Amino acid sequence: MPSTAYDVIKPARDLSCVVFASPHSGRDYPWTFLRTSVLDEHAIRSSEDAFVDQLFECAPQFGAAFIKAGAPRAFVDLNRAKDELDPALIEGVRRRGHNPRIASGLGVIPRVVANGRAIYRGKLSAEEARRRIETYWQPYHAKLQSLLDDAHRRHGQAVLIDCHSMPHEAMDGVVRTGATRPDIVLGDRFGAAASGDVVDRVEAAFASAGFVVTRNTPFAGAYITQAYGRPGRAQHAVQVEVDRSLYMNETLIRPNGDFERVRDALREVVAEIALIGQGRVPLAAE
């Protein structure tokens, strides 16, 4: 089993209402898990948000908390509801209506990784699924909500920046021929998860650092954005998808020659976003 559900880095001084999170960058693949898979140690990482934690872990230097997953996405997906159980993978689970994520094998306990490659030879027991949810999913989400509650209590508002990466090819069917290809996709569930003022400031931070930004297409935000985005209660959630090809070799799953440059640029972005909660720029309520 992975050694920890999450790691949290808190700032020396709590200056910001912003919490940065990386729920898909966990890379603790224990042998007990790998031996149940038909995939090798490289292929099983294909759905991981590799190195995203390294890109955003500077947040505490600017007064904002940072939380990252310990368990890998292929083991348990923290960006799914805990009841998104796949009957094609987990014994004893009954099908309940149509859920496109579950149907594609991407429930809370994933059946596949990128490009639909199966993880397992057969089914998992309901007890194994329950153990993963209780040991990893529930502690991560309890801690995430605790960090947001602390931010709200201290600053009267909380902003979650949920950090992810997207394959370069994800934009192939979205970008018109000749149009500029986005580096960053922000998801606010079309305004339901965060106030326009918050998303405007997040977008401006990326744009000022030289990134091309778009919103909600093709990623509007999944479970975390939906569950934690409560702008009417001054709790905002914005999903950030970064094009992997900017900073890594997607085939080898290694940082590329631009990794440090991109990390430095994102450091400027993180610093700017953290200012949202420092009282210098008050948030508008919706």
Coordinates of C-alpha atoms in Angstrom, one line a residue:
M1 CA 0.0 0.0 0.0
P2 CA 1.2 3.6 -0.6
S3 CA 2.9 4.9 2.5
T4 CA 0.8 8.1 2.9
A5 CA -2.5 9.5 1.8
Y6 CA -1.2 13.0 1.4
D7 CA 1.6 15.5 2.2
V8 CA 1.0 19.0 3.3
I9 CA 3.4 21.9 3.2
K10 CA 2.2 24.9 5.2
P11 CA 3.7 28.4 5.0
A12 CA 5.8 29.8 7.8
R13 CA 3.3 32.6 8.0
D14 CA -0.3 32.1 6.9
L15 CA -0.8 35.1 4.6
S16 CA -3.2 33.8 1.9
C17 CA -6.7 32.4 1.6
V18 CA -5.5 30.3 -1.3
V19 CA -4.8 26.5 -1.1
F20 CA -2.9 24.8 -3.9
A21 CA -3.5 21.1 -4.4
S22 CA -2.1 18.3 -6.6
P23 CA -4.4 15.3 -6.4
H24 CA -2.9 13.3 -9.3
S25 CA 0.8 13.6 -8.8
G26 CA 1.2 10.8 -6.3
R27 CA 3.9 8.4 -7.4
D28 CA 4.2 5.8 -4.6
Y29 CA 3.7 2.6 -6.6
P30 CA 4.3 -0.3 -4.1
W31 CA 5.2 -3.7 -5.4
T32 CA 2.0 -5.2 -3.9
F33 CA 0.0 -3.0 -6.2
L34 CA 2.3 -3.4 -9.3
R35 CA 2.2 -7.2 -9.1
T36 CA -1.6 -7.1 -9.5
S37 CA -1.4 -5.2 -12.7
V38 CA -0.8 -6.3 -16.3
L39 CA 1.1 -3.0 -16.9
D40 CA 4.8 -2.4 -16.3
E41 CA 6.1 0.3 -14.0
H42 CA 6.4 2.8 -16.8
A43 CA 3.0 2.3 -18.5
I44 CA 1.1 2.5 -15.3
R45 CA 2.3 6.1 -14.8
S46 CA 0.7 7.3 -18.0
S47 CA -2.3 8.8 -16.3
E48 CA -0.2 10.4 -13.5
D49 CA 0.2 14.2 -13.4
A50 CA 3.9 13.7 -13.2
F51 CA 6.0 16.6 -11.7
V52 CA 2.9 18.8 -11.2
D53 CA 3.7 18.8 -7.5
Q54 CA 7.2 20.1 -8.2
L55 CA 5.8 22.9 -10.4
F56 CA 3.4 24.2 -7.7
E57 CA 5.1 23.3 -4.4
C58 CA 6.6 26.8 -4.0
A59 CA 3.2 28.0 -2.8
P60 CA 4.1 28.0 0.9
Q61 CA 6.9 30.5 0.1
F62 CA 4.1 33.0 -0.7
G63 CA 2.0 32.3 2.3
A64 CA -0.3 29.6 0.8
A65 CA -0.8 26.0 1.9
F66 CA 0.0 23.1 -0.5
I67 CA -1.3 19.6 -0.4
K68 CA -0.4 16.7 -2.7
A69 CA -1.5 13.1 -3.0
G70 CA 0.7 10.2 -1.9
A71 CA -1.2 7.5 -3.6
P72 CA -1.0 7.4 -7.5
R73 CA -4.1 8.1 -9.6
A74 CA -4.0 4.5 -11.0
F75 CA -4.5 3.2 -7.4
V76 CA -7.2 5.6 -6.3
D77 CA -8.5 8.7 -8.1
L78 CA -9.0 11.6 -5.7
N79 CA -10.8 13.6 -8.4
R80 CA -13.8 11.3 -8.3
A81 CA -16.7 10.9 -5.9
K82 CA -16.1 8.0 -3.5
D83 CA -19.3 6.3 -4.8
E84 CA -18.2 6.3 -8.4
L85 CA -17.5 2.6 -8.3
D86 CA -17.1 0.6 -11.5
P87 CA -19.1 -2.6 -11.7
A88 CA -16.8 -3.9 -14.4
L89 CA -13.9 -3.8 -11.9
I90 CA -15.3 -4.2 -8.4
E91 CA -17.1 -7.3 -7.3
G92 CA -20.6 -6.8 -6.0
V93 CA -21.2 -3.3 -7.4
R94 CA -24.4 -2.8 -9.2
R95 CA -24.8 -0.5 -12.2
R96 CA -26.7 2.7 -11.3
G97 CA -27.6 4.7 -14.4
H98 CA -25.0 6.0 -16.9
N99 CA -21.9 7.7 -15.6
P100 CA -19.5 8.4 -18.5
R101 CA -16.4 8.4 -16.2
I102 CA -17.3 5.0 -14.8
A103 CA -18.2 3.7 -18.3
S104 CA -14.8 4.6 -19.6
G105 CA -13.0 2.9 -16.7
L106 CA -12.2 6.1 -14.8
G107 CA -14.1 5.7 -11.6
V108 CA -12.7 6.3 -8.1
I109 CA -10.8 3.0 -8.4
P110 CA -9.7 3.3 -12.1
R111 CA -9.9 0.2 -14.3
V112 CA -7.7 1.8 -17.0
V113 CA -4.9 4.3 -17.5
A114 CA -4.4 6.6 -20.5
N115 CA -5.5 5.4 -23.9
G116 CA -7.9 2.9 -22.3
R117 CA -5.2 0.4 -21.2
A118 CA -6.5 -2.0 -18.6
I119 CA -4.7 -2.0 -15.2
Y120 CA -5.8 -5.4 -13.9
R121 CA -6.2 -9.0 -15.0
G122 CA -9.5 -9.4 -13.3
K123 CA -11.8 -7.9 -10.7
L124 CA -11.0 -6.4 -7.3
S125 CA -12.9 -7.2 -4.2
A126 CA -15.4 -4.7 -2.6
E127 CA -13.2 -4.9 0.5
E128 CA -10.1 -3.8 -1.4
A129 CA -12.0 -0.8 -2.9
R130 CA -13.4 0.1 0.5
R131 CA -9.9 -0.1 2.0
R132 CA -8.4 2.3 -0.6
I133 CA -11.2 4.8 -0.1
E134 CA -11.0 4.8 3.7
T135 CA -7.2 4.8 3.8
Y136 CA -6.5 7.4 1.0
W137 CA -9.5 9.1 -0.4
Q138 CA -11.2 10.0 2.8
P139 CA -8.1 11.4 4.6
Y140 CA -7.1 13.5 1.6
H141 CA -10.5 15.1 1.3
A142 CA -10.8 15.6 5.0
K143 CA -7.5 17.4 5.1
L144 CA -8.3 19.5 2.0
Q145 CA -11.6 20.7 3.5
S146 CA -9.8 21.4 6.8
L147 CA -7.2 23.6 4.9
L148 CA -10.0 25.5 3.2
D149 CA -11.9 25.9 6.4
D150 CA -8.8 27.3 8.1
A151 CA -8.3 29.7 5.2
H152 CA -11.9 30.8 5.4
R153 CA -11.8 31.3 9.1
R154 CA -8.7 33.4 9.0
H155 CA -9.4 35.4 5.8
G156 CA -13.2 35.3 5.4
Q157 CA -12.8 33.5 2.1
A158 CA -11.0 30.5 0.5
V159 CA -9.7 29.8 -3.0
L160 CA -8.7 26.3 -4.1
I161 CA -6.3 26.0 -7.0
D162 CA -6.6 22.3 -8.1
C163 CA -3.5 21.6 -10.2
H164 CA -3.4 19.1 -13.0
S165 CA -1.6 18.4 -16.3
M166 CA -3.1 17.5 -19.7
P167 CA -1.6 15.5 -22.6
H168 CA -0.5 17.8 -25.5
E169 CA -2.9 15.9 -27.7
A170 CA -5.8 16.8 -25.6
M171 CA -6.2 20.0 -27.5
D172 CA -6.0 18.4 -31.0
G173 CA -9.7 18.3 -31.5
V174 CA -10.4 21.6 -29.8
V175 CA -8.1 24.2 -31.4
R176 CA -9.1 25.5 -34.8
T177 CA -6.5 25.2 -37.6
G178 CA -4.2 28.2 -37.4
A179 CA -5.4 29.2 -34.0
T180 CA -3.0 29.7 -31.0
R181 CA -2.8 26.5 -28.9
P182 CA -3.5 27.1 -25.2
D183 CA -0.9 26.2 -22.6
I184 CA -3.3 26.4 -19.7
V185 CA -7.0 25.4 -19.4
L186 CA -8.8 26.8 -16.4
G187 CA -12.0 25.0 -15.3
D188 CA -14.6 26.7 -13.1
R189 CA -17.6 24.6 -14.3
F190 CA -18.7 27.5 -16.4
G191 CA -18.9 29.9 -13.5
A192 CA -20.6 27.5 -11.0
A193 CA -17.4 26.8 -9.0
A194 CA -15.8 30.3 -8.6
S195 CA -16.7 33.9 -9.0
G196 CA -15.8 35.5 -12.3
D197 CA -13.6 37.9 -10.4
V198 CA -11.5 35.1 -9.0
V199 CA -11.1 33.3 -12.3
D200 CA -10.2 36.6 -14.0
R201 CA -7.4 37.1 -11.6
V202 CA -6.1 33.5 -12.0
E203 CA -6.2 33.9 -15.7
A204 CA -4.4 37.2 -15.6
A205 CA -1.6 35.7 -13.5
F206 CA -0.9 33.0 -16.1
A207 CA -1.2 35.4 -19.0
S208 CA 1.2 37.9 -17.4
A209 CA 3.8 35.1 -17.2
G210 CA 3.5 34.5 -20.9
F211 CA 1.1 31.5 -20.9
V212 CA -1.8 31.2 -23.4
V213 CA -5.0 30.5 -21.4
T214 CA -8.5 29.3 -22.2
R215 CA -11.4 28.3 -20.0
N216 CA -13.6 25.2 -19.6
T217 CA -12.8 23.6 -23.0
P218 CA -12.1 20.7 -23.0
F219 CA -11.7 20.6 -19.2
A220 CA -14.4 22.4 -17.1
G221 CA -13.4 20.7 -13.8
A222 CA -14.3 17.3 -12.3
Y223 CA -15.4 16.1 -8.9
I224 CA -13.1 18.4 -6.8
T225 CA -14.1 21.6 -8.6
Q226 CA -17.7 20.6 -8.3
A227 CA -17.6 19.5 -4.7
Y228 CA -15.5 22.4 -3.3
G229 CA -16.6 25.3 -5.5
R230 CA -19.1 27.2 -3.4
P231 CA -18.8 30.9 -4.5
G232 CA -22.0 31.8 -2.7
R233 CA -20.2 30.8 0.5
A234 CA -17.0 32.6 -0.4
Q235 CA -15.3 29.2 -1.2
H236 CA -14.0 29.2 -4.8
A237 CA -12.4 26.3 -6.8
V238 CA -10.5 26.6 -10.0
Q239 CA -9.0 23.6 -11.9
V240 CA -5.7 24.3 -13.7
E241 CA -4.6 22.0 -16.5
V242 CA -1.0 22.6 -17.8
D243 CA 0.1 21.2 -21.1
R244 CA 2.6 18.4 -20.2
S245 CA 4.7 19.0 -23.3
L246 CA 5.8 22.4 -22.0
Y247 CA 7.9 20.8 -19.3
M248 CA 8.3 17.1 -19.8
N249 CA 8.9 14.3 -22.4
E250 CA 5.5 12.6 -22.3
T251 CA 6.7 9.4 -23.7
L252 CA 9.6 8.9 -21.3
I253 CA 7.9 10.7 -18.4
R254 CA 10.9 12.8 -17.7
P255 CA 11.4 16.5 -17.3
N256 CA 12.5 18.1 -20.6
G257 CA 15.0 20.9 -21.2
D258 CA 12.4 23.6 -20.5
F259 CA 11.4 22.2 -17.1
E260 CA 13.2 24.8 -15.0
R261 CA 12.1 27.7 -17.2
V262 CA 8.4 26.6 -16.9
R263 CA 8.8 26.1 -13.2
D264 CA 10.3 29.6 -12.8
A265 CA 7.4 31.1 -14.8
L266 CA 4.8 29.2 -12.7
R267 CA 6.5 30.5 -9.6
E268 CA 5.6 34.0 -10.7
V269 CA 2.0 32.8 -11.3
V270 CA 1.8 31.2 -7.9
A271 CA 3.1 34.3 -6.2
E272 CA 0.5 36.4 -8.0
I273 CA -2.4 34.1 -7.2
A274 CA -1.4 33.9 -3.6
L275 CA -1.9 37.7 -3.4
I276 CA -5.6 37.2 -3.9
G277 CA -5.9 36.3 -0.2
Q278 CA -3.6 38.8 1.3
G279 CA -6.0 41.6 1.7
R280 CA -4.4 43.7 -1.0
V281 CA -7.1 42.7 -3.5
P282 CA -10.4 42.0 -1.8
L283 CA -12.6 39.3 -3.5
A284 CA -16.1 40.1 -4.7
A285 CA -18.9 37.9 -3.5
E286 CA -21.4 36.4 -5.8

